mmCIF file of C-alpha atoms in Angstrom:
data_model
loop_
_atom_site.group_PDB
_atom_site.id
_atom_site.type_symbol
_atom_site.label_atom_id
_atom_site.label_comp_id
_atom_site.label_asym_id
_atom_site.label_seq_id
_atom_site.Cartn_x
_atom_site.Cartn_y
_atom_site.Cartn_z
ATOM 1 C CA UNK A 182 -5.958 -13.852 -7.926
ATOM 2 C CA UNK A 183 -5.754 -12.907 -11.265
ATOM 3 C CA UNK A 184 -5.089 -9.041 -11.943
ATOM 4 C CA UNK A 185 -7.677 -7.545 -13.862
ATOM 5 C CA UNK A 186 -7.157 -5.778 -17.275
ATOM 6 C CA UNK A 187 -6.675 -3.212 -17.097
ATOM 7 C CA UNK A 188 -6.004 -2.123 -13.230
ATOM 8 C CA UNK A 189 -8.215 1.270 -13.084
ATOM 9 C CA UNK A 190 -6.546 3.815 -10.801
ATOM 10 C CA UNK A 191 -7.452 6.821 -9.100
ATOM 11 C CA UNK A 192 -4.456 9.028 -8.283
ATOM 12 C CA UNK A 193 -5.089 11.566 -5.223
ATOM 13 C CA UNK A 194 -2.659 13.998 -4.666
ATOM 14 C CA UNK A 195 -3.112 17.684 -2.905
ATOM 15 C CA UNK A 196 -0.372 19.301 -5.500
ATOM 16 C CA UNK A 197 -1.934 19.663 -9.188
ATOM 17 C CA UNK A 198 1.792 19.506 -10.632
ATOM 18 C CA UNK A 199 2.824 15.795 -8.760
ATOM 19 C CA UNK A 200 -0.472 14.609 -9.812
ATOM 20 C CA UNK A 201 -0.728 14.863 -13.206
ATOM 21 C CA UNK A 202 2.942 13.947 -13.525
ATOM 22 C CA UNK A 203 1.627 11.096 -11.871
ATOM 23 C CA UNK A 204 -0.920 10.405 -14.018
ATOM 24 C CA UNK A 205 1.568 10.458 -17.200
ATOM 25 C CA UNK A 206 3.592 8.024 -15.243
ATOM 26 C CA UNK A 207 0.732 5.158 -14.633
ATOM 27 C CA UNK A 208 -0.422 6.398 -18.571
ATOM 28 C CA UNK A 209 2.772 4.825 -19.909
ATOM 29 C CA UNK A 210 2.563 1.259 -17.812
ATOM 30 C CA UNK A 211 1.405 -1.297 -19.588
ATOM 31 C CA UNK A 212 -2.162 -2.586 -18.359
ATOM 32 C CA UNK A 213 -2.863 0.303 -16.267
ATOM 33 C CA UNK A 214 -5.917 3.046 -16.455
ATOM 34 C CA UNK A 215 -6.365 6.286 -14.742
ATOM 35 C CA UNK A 216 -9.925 6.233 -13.973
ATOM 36 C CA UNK A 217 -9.867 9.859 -12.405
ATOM 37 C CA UNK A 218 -7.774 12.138 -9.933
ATOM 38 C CA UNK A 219 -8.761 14.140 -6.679
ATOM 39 C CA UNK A 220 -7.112 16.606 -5.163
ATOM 40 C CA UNK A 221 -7.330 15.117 -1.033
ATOM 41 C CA UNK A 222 -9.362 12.641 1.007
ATOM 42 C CA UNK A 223 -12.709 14.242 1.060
ATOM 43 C CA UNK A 224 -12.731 14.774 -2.903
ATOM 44 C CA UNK A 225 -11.226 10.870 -3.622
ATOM 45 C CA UNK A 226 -14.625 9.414 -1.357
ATOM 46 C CA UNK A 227 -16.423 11.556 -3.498
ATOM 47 C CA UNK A 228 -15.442 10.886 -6.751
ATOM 48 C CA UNK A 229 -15.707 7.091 -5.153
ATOM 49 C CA UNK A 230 -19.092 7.241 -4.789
ATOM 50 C CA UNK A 231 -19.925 8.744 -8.246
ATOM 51 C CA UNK A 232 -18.312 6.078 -9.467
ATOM 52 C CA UNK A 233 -20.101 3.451 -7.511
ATOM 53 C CA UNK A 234 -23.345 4.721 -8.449
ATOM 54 C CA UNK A 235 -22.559 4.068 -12.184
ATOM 55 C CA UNK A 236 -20.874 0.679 -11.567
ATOM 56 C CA UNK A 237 -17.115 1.800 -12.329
ATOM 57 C CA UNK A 238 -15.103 1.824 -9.073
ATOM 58 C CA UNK A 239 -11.480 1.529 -10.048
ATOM 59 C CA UNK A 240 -9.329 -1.180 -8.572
ATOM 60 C CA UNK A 241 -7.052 0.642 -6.554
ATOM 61 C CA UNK A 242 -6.431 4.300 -5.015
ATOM 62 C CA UNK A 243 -2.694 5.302 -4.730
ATOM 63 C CA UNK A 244 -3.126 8.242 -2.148
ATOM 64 C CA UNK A 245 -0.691 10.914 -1.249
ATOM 65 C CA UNK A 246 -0.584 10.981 2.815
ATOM 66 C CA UNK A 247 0.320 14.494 3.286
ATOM 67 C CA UNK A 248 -2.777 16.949 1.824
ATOM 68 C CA UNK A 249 -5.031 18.944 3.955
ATOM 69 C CA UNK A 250 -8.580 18.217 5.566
ATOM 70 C CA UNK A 251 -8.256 14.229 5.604
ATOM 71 C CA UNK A 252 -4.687 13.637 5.404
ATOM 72 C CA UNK A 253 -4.005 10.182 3.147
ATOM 73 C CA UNK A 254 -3.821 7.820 6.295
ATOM 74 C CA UNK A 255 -7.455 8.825 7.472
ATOM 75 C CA UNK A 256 -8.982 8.806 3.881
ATOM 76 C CA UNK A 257 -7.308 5.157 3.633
ATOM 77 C CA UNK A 258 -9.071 4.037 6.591
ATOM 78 C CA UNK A 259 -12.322 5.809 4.964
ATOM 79 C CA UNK A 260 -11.998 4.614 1.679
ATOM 80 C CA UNK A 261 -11.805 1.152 2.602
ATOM 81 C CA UNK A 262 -14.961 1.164 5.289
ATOM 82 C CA UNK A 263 -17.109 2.456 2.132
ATOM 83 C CA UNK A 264 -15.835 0.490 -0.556
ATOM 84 C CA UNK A 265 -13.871 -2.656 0.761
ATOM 85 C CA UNK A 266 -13.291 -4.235 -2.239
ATOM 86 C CA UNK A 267 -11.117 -1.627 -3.099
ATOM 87 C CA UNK A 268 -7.027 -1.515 -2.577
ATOM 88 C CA UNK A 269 -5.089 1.208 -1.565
ATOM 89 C CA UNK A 270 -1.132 1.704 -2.402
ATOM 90 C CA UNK A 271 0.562 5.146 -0.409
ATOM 91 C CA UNK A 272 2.878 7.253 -2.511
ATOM 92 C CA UNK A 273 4.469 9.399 -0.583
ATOM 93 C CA UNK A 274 8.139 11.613 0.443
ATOM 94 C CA UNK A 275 7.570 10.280 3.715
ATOM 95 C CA UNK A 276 9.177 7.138 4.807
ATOM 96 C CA UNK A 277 9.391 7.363 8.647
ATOM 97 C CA UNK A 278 8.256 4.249 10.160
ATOM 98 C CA UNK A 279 6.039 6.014 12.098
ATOM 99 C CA UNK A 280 3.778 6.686 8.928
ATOM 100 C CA UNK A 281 4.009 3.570 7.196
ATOM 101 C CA UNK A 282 2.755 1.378 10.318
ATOM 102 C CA UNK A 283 -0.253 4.102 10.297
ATOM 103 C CA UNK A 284 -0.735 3.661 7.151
ATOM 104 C CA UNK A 285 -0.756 -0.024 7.152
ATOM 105 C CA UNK A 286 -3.230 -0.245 10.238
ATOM 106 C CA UNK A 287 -5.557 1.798 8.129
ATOM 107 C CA UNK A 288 -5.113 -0.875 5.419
ATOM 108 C CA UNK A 289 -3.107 -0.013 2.710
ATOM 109 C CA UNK A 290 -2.057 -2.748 0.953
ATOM 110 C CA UNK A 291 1.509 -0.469 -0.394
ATOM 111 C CA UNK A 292 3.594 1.992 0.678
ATOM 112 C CA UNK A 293 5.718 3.555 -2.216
ATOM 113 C CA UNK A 294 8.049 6.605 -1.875
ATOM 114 C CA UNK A 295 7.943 9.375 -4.648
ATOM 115 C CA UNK A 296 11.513 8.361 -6.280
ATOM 116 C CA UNK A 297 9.870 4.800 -7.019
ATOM 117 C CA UNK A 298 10.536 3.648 -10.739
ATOM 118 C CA UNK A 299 7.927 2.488 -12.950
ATOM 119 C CA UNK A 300 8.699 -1.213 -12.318
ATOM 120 C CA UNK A 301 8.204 -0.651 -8.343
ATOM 121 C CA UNK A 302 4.968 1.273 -9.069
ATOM 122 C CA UNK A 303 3.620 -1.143 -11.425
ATOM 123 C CA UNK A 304 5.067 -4.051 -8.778
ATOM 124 C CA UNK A 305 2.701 -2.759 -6.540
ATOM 125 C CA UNK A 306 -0.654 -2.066 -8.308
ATOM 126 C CA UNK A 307 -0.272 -5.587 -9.370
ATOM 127 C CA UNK A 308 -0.040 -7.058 -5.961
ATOM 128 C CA UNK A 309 -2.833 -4.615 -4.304
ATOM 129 C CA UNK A 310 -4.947 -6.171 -6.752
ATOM 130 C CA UNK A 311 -3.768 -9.766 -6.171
ATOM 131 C CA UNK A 312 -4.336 -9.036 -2.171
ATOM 132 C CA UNK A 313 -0.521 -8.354 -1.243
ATOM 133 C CA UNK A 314 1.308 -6.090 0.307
ATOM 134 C CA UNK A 315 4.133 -4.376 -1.669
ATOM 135 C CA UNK A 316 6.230 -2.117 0.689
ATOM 136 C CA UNK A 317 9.217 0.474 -1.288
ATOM 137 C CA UNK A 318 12.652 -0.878 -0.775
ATOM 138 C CA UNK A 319 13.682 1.823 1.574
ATOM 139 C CA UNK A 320 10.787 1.311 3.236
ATOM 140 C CA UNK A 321 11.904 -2.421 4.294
ATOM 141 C CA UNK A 322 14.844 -1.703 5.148
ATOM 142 C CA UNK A 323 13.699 0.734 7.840
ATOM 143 C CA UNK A 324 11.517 -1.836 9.100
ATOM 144 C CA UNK A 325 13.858 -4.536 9.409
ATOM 145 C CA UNK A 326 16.012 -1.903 11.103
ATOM 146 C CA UNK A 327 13.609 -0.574 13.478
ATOM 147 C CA UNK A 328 12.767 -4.670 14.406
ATOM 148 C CA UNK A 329 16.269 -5.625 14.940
ATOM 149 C CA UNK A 330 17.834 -2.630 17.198
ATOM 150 C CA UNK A 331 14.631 -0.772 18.496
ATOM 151 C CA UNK A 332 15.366 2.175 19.736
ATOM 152 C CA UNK A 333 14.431 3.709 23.385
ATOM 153 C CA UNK A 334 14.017 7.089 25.180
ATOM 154 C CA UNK A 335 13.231 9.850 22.746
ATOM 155 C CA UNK A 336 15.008 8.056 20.161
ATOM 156 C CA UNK A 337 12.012 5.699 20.097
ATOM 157 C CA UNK A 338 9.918 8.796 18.724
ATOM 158 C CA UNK A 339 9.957 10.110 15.258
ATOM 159 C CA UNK A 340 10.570 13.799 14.566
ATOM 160 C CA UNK A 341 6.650 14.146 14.405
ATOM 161 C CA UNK A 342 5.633 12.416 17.286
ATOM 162 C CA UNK A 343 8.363 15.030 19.014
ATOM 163 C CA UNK A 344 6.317 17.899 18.057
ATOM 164 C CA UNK A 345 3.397 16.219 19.381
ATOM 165 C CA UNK A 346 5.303 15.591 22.794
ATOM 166 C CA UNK A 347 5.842 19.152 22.951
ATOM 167 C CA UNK A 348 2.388 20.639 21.899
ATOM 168 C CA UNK A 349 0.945 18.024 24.567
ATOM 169 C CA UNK A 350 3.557 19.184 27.080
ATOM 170 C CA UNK A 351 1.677 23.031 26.346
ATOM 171 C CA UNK A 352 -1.491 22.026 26.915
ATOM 172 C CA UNK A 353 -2.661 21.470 23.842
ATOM 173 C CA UNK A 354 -5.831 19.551 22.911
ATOM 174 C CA UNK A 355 -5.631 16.535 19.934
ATOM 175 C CA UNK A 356 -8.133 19.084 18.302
ATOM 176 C CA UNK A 357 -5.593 21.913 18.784
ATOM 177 C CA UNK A 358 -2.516 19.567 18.004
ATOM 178 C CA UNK A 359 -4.540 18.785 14.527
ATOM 179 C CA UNK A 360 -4.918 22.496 13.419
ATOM 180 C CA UNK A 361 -1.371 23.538 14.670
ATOM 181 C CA UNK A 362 0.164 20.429 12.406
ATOM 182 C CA UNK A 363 -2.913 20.742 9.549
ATOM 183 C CA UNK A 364 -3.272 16.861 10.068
ATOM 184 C CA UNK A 365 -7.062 15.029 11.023
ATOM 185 C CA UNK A 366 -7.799 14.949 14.546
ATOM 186 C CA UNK A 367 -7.340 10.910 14.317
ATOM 187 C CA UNK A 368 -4.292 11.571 13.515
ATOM 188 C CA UNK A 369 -3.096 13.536 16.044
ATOM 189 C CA UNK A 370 -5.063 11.345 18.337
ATOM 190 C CA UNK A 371 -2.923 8.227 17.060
ATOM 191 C CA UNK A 372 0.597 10.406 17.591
ATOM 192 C CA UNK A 373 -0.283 10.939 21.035
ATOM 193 C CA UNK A 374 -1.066 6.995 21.835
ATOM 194 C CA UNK A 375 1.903 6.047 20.212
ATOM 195 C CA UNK A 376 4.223 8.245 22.093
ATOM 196 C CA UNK A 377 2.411 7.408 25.473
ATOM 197 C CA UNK A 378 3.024 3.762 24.566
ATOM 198 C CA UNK A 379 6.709 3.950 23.062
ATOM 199 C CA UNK A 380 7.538 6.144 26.033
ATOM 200 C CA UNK A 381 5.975 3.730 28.875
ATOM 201 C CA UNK A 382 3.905 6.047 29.674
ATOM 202 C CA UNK A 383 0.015 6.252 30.731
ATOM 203 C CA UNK A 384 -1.166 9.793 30.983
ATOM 204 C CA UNK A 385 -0.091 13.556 28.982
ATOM 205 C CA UNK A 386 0.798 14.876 32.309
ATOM 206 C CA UNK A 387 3.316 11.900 32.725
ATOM 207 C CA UNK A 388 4.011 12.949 29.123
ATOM 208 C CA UNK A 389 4.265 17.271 29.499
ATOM 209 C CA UNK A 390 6.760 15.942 32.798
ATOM 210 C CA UNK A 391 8.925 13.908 30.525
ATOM 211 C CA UNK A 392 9.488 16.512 28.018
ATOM 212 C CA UNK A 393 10.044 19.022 30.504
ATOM 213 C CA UNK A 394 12.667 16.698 32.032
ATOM 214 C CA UNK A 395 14.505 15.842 28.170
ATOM 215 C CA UNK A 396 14.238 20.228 27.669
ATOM 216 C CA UNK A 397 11.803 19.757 24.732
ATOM 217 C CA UNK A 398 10.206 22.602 26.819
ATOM 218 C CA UNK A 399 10.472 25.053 29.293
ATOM 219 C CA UNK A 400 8.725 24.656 32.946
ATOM 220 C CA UNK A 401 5.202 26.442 32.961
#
C-alpha cells in the first residue's frame, strides 16, 4: 500500500505541554500533517466525527494511553469500531508488556515510547498507513524477553496488575478498582482477567486468598 501524501495526524494527549511539543515534532517530518489535537479519548472520537462529517478523517491517531475518562487503550478500541479505516500508533512512557499487548488487542497498529526519535516516529506513521505494525525498540526487546523466559508466581504480574491483586483482595468492585486507579472500567476489567489467568486462577476469592498468602495484604 502506498502511503498517502501527506499522512494527516491527530495527536491526543491529556498534557497541553507534551502535545503541542508533539505537534512541532510531526510539523518538522517530511510528508506529515497535523490535522488537529484532543486532549483524551472522549474529545479525539469527537473531533473524529466532525471530521467525518466534512470528509477529512486523518490517516492515523497517535494516542497517549495514560489520560483520564477513556484512557488511550479504550479510545483505541473505540476509535477503530467507528472509523475502521483509520490506524492508530500509541506514544507513550509506558512500556510494560502488560500495556502494549492491551494495546495491541485493541488494535493499534504501533506502540512508540516518548524518547522515540523522529526517524522511529516517522517509521511508524508510515507503516500504520501501509497496514503494519511498528513496535519501539525497547518495546521488542521486552517482548522477545517475556516469550523466551516467562516468568511465574507474582513475577508473572506487572506492577499494575499488583495493585489490582490487592484492591480485588479488599473487596473492591472493577467499577471501584477504575476510580481508585482513574483508568476505564474495561480496563480494570481486563487487569483483573489477566491476573486470574497468569496466576492459574478462576475466581477473586481464589485471587484475595493468594495475595493474602504472598502478604500483598493483611487477613480481613
Amino acid at each position: 500500500m502506498t502511503a498517502p501524501h501527506p499522512i494527516r495526524v491527530l495527536v491526543v494527549d491529556d498534557h497541553a505541554v507534551v502535545r503541542r511539543g508533539v505537534v512541532a515534532y510531526l510539523e518538522a517530518l517530511e510528508d506529515v500533517e497535523v490535522a488537529a489535537e484532543a486532549g483524551d479519548g472522549q474529545e479525539a472520537l469527537d473531533r473524529l466525527a466532525r471530521a467525518a462529517a466534512h470528509g477529512e478523517l486523518p490517516h492515523v491517531v497517535l494516542m497517549d494511553l495514560q489520560m483520564p475518562g477513556m484512557d488511550g487503550v479504550t479510545a483505541t478500541g473505540e476509535v477503530l469500531s467507528r472509523f475502521p479505516e483509520l490506524k492508530v500508533v500509541i506514544l507513550t512512557s509506558f512500556g510494560e508488556t502488560e500495556r502494549v499487548h492491551a494495546a495491541l488487542e485493541s488494535g493499534a497498529s504501533g506502540y512508540l515510547l516518548k524518547d522515540a526519535g523522529p526517524a522511529e516516529v516517522d517509521a511508524a506513521l508510515r507503516a500504520a498507513v501501509r497496514d503494519e505494525v511498528f513496535l519501539d525498540a525497547a518495546v521488542t526487546r521486552r517482548l522477545t524477553q517475556e516469550m523466551r523466559a516467562p516468568r511465574t508466581g507474582l513475577g508473572a504480574l506487572t506492577s499494575r496488575e499488583k495493585e489490582v491483586l490487592v484492591l480485588v483482595a479488599e473487596g473492591r468492585s472493577n467499577k471501584d478498582i477504575a476510580q481508585h486507579l482513574v483508568i476505564s472500567e474495561r480496563t480494570a476489567r481486563t487487569h483483573v482477567s489477566h491476573l486470574l489467568t497468569k496466576m492459574g486462577l478462576t475466581s477473586r476469592t481464589q485471587a484475595a486468598l493468594l495475595a493474602v498468602k504472598e502478604g500483598l495484604v493483611q487477613p480481613r
